[in-house]
Amino acid sequence: MTEKKINTLLFDFDGTLIDTNELIIQSFLAVLDKHYPGRFNREDALHFIGPSLKQTFESIDPSRVEELIAEYRVFNRAMHDELVEEYDGVVETLRLLKAQGLKMAIVSTKISQTILHGLALMDVADVFDVIVGLDHVTNPKPHPEPLQLALTQLSSSPEEALMIGDNSHDIEGGKNAGVRTAGVAWAAKGEDYLASFKPDYMLKHISDLLTLTKEAVK
């Protein structure tokens, strides 16, 4: 049986389309150093990249989850524009993919307001047909719910979709939703870490997506 052509792209946001890694690390350390001085370092914070804030702070202190999330978001918003950076070629590639008629969505464990702020900063808010944030679902990735919601809103089937991300929950979420998956070699945790979750593809550069989708736009 021939695989369907990829015409639908589901993107994680942080660490995939925009380099928020330093922002995330500093946001965690600002909060954790205040409440648990000396307990966490940058290496620890690196492992918090990916899961939802609720999942991370529940693992640290279940009794203070909402308080810690609120403090994290205040710092994160204040420092956002100063600490984020663009990855090479992302904006140009996204615009080319859009121009070729591909269906595109953001599927993130971040709240939609913060996603929209980042997209506006990159000037690509108009590229995406659908945005699924943490506030749109009951179960974040790796649960299939966010991907299924995006596919429904895009009128796409799992067989024609590709989930692109920089973390384990992106790859596992894609597999759980029955879509093909692509890791990104620029992931903060490293290409080898991501490859261990066996994505269908590994993007060396964002422009690799132009090759992966060319059959669908012929």
XYZ file of C-alpha atoms in Angstrom:
218
model
C 0.000 0.000 0.000
C 1.400 3.407 -1.030
C 1.784 5.968 1.731
C -0.358 9.067 1.354
C 1.457 12.255 0.394
C 2.190 14.618 3.292
C -0.009 17.688 2.866
C -0.562 18.593 6.531
C 2.170 19.811 8.867
C 1.722 19.888 12.648
C 4.488 21.901 14.315
C 5.581 22.055 17.887
C 6.581 25.642 18.695
C 9.263 26.047 21.380
C 12.622 24.679 20.286
C 11.226 23.738 16.885
C 10.219 26.982 15.161
C 11.708 29.481 17.603
C 14.660 29.156 19.936
C 13.083 29.680 23.350
C 15.478 27.331 25.130
C 17.408 30.034 26.992
C 14.153 31.783 27.915
C 12.695 28.548 29.301
C 15.847 27.639 31.244
C 16.111 31.110 32.801
C 12.383 31.151 33.606
C 12.609 27.845 35.469
C 15.775 28.811 37.324
C 14.358 32.197 38.364
C 11.374 30.490 39.997
C 13.170 27.457 41.395
C 16.154 29.398 42.786
C 13.700 31.560 44.701
C 11.873 28.646 46.352
C 14.508 25.881 46.352
C 17.908 27.639 46.374
C 20.758 25.497 45.141
C 18.590 22.482 44.290
C 18.352 22.904 40.502
C 20.901 23.801 37.806
C 20.827 24.433 34.046
C 21.116 20.723 33.273
C 18.022 20.060 35.383
C 16.156 22.879 33.656
C 17.029 21.435 30.247
C 15.012 18.341 31.124
C 11.971 20.501 31.885
C 11.829 21.656 28.260
C 8.937 19.881 26.547
C 6.388 18.780 29.160
C 3.656 21.186 30.232
C 4.382 23.479 33.180
C 1.804 21.578 35.203
C 3.555 18.265 34.570
C 6.953 19.707 35.503
C 5.921 21.566 38.651
C 3.791 18.649 39.839
C 6.940 16.523 39.754
C 8.762 19.127 41.886
C 6.137 20.256 44.418
C 2.513 19.117 43.959
C 1.301 21.515 46.670
C 2.475 24.677 44.866
C 1.816 23.992 41.198
C -0.445 26.977 40.404
C 1.751 29.409 42.361
C 4.899 28.255 40.566
C 3.214 28.347 37.137
C 2.026 31.924 37.756
C 5.527 33.061 38.769
C 7.079 31.285 35.771
C 4.698 33.027 33.358
C 5.379 36.497 34.810
C 9.141 36.089 34.313
C 8.707 34.388 30.934
C 6.508 37.178 29.552
C 8.826 39.904 30.846
C 11.949 38.365 29.284
C 10.395 36.789 26.168
C 11.419 39.243 23.459
C 14.889 39.746 24.918
C 15.832 36.054 25.129
C 14.209 34.302 22.145
C 16.044 33.877 18.848
C 15.016 32.719 15.389
C 16.351 29.515 13.870
C 17.965 29.770 10.459
C 15.543 29.650 7.546
C 12.349 29.073 9.543
C 10.379 32.137 8.455
C 11.286 31.776 4.777
C 10.506 28.053 4.758
C 7.161 28.492 6.513
C 6.140 31.079 3.939
C 7.170 28.802 1.052
C 5.194 25.884 2.521
C 2.155 28.121 2.974
C 2.453 29.413 -0.596
C 2.443 25.829 -1.850
C -0.945 25.250 -0.244
C 0.045 22.949 2.606
C -2.211 22.832 5.655
C -0.326 23.944 8.751
C -0.967 24.004 12.486
C 0.852 24.660 15.741
C 0.378 21.899 18.342
C 2.070 22.990 21.555
C 2.064 22.437 25.313
C 2.222 26.230 25.676
C -0.900 28.379 26.218
C -2.212 29.901 22.998
C -1.693 33.531 24.105
C 2.057 32.957 24.443
C 2.207 31.072 21.120
C 0.478 33.984 19.369
C 2.958 36.434 20.902
C 5.873 34.386 19.567
C 4.308 34.065 16.107
C 3.731 37.828 15.983
C 7.367 38.410 16.946
C 8.413 36.189 14.023
C 5.782 37.816 11.755
C 4.323 34.448 10.726
C 0.966 34.499 12.536
C -0.839 34.416 9.173
C 0.901 31.197 8.093
C -0.990 28.833 10.400
C -4.568 27.691 9.806
C -4.961 26.273 13.317
C -3.316 26.770 16.710
C -3.796 24.174 19.438
C -2.412 25.294 22.771
C -2.508 23.845 26.257
C -5.704 25.802 26.981
C -7.549 24.037 24.144
C -7.211 20.462 25.399
C -7.679 18.314 28.482
C -4.651 16.106 27.788
C -1.375 17.561 26.455
C 1.111 15.690 24.253
C 2.119 12.851 24.237
C -1.630 12.179 24.480
C -3.060 12.198 20.942
C -5.837 14.683 21.811
C -4.026 17.881 20.674
C -3.009 16.349 17.357
C -6.465 14.910 16.780
C -8.023 18.305 17.457
C -5.705 19.967 14.947
C -6.429 17.315 12.313
C -10.181 17.708 12.818
C -9.979 21.486 12.447
C -7.825 21.121 9.328
C -10.085 18.415 7.851
C -7.029 16.198 7.482
C -6.502 12.507 8.118
C -3.621 11.119 10.197
C -2.284 9.355 7.102
C -1.513 12.646 5.326
C -0.031 14.472 8.329
C 3.446 14.938 9.783
C 4.202 16.009 13.370
C 7.447 18.006 13.652
C 9.078 18.571 17.027
C 12.196 18.787 19.160
C 11.176 16.592 22.064
C 10.109 13.086 23.001
C 6.476 14.018 23.592
C 6.214 15.381 20.036
C 7.366 12.079 18.549
C 5.352 9.946 20.975
C 2.299 12.176 20.497
C 2.590 11.757 16.743
C 2.842 7.995 17.031
C -0.120 7.908 19.433
C -2.193 9.897 16.935
C -1.149 7.698 14.007
C 0.721 10.406 12.104
C 4.237 10.323 10.730
C 6.857 12.156 12.786
C 9.946 14.265 12.189
C 12.539 15.198 14.775
C 14.681 18.313 14.394
C 18.449 17.970 14.608
C 18.722 21.406 16.289
C 16.878 20.130 19.394
C 18.362 21.381 22.679
C 18.605 17.820 23.999
C 20.500 16.725 20.895
C 19.808 14.771 17.736
C 20.833 11.441 19.283
C 18.350 11.868 22.150
C 15.539 12.578 19.712
C 16.569 9.746 17.375
C 16.144 7.294 20.263
C 12.351 7.804 19.974
C 12.527 6.631 16.350
C 10.891 9.456 14.380
C 10.166 8.664 10.738
C 12.419 11.521 9.621
C 15.145 13.712 11.095
C 15.267 17.249 9.727
C 18.800 18.631 9.457
C 17.391 22.022 8.443
C 13.811 23.305 8.372
C 13.992 23.508 4.556
C 14.085 19.683 4.436
C 10.290 19.958 4.725
C 10.164 21.328 1.190
C 11.547 18.007 -0.043
C 9.313 15.884 2.195
C 6.160 17.621 0.931
C 7.051 18.106 -2.729
C 4.914 15.151 -3.876
C 1.827 16.743 -2.358
C 2.302 20.053 -4.176
C 3.162 18.782 -7.645
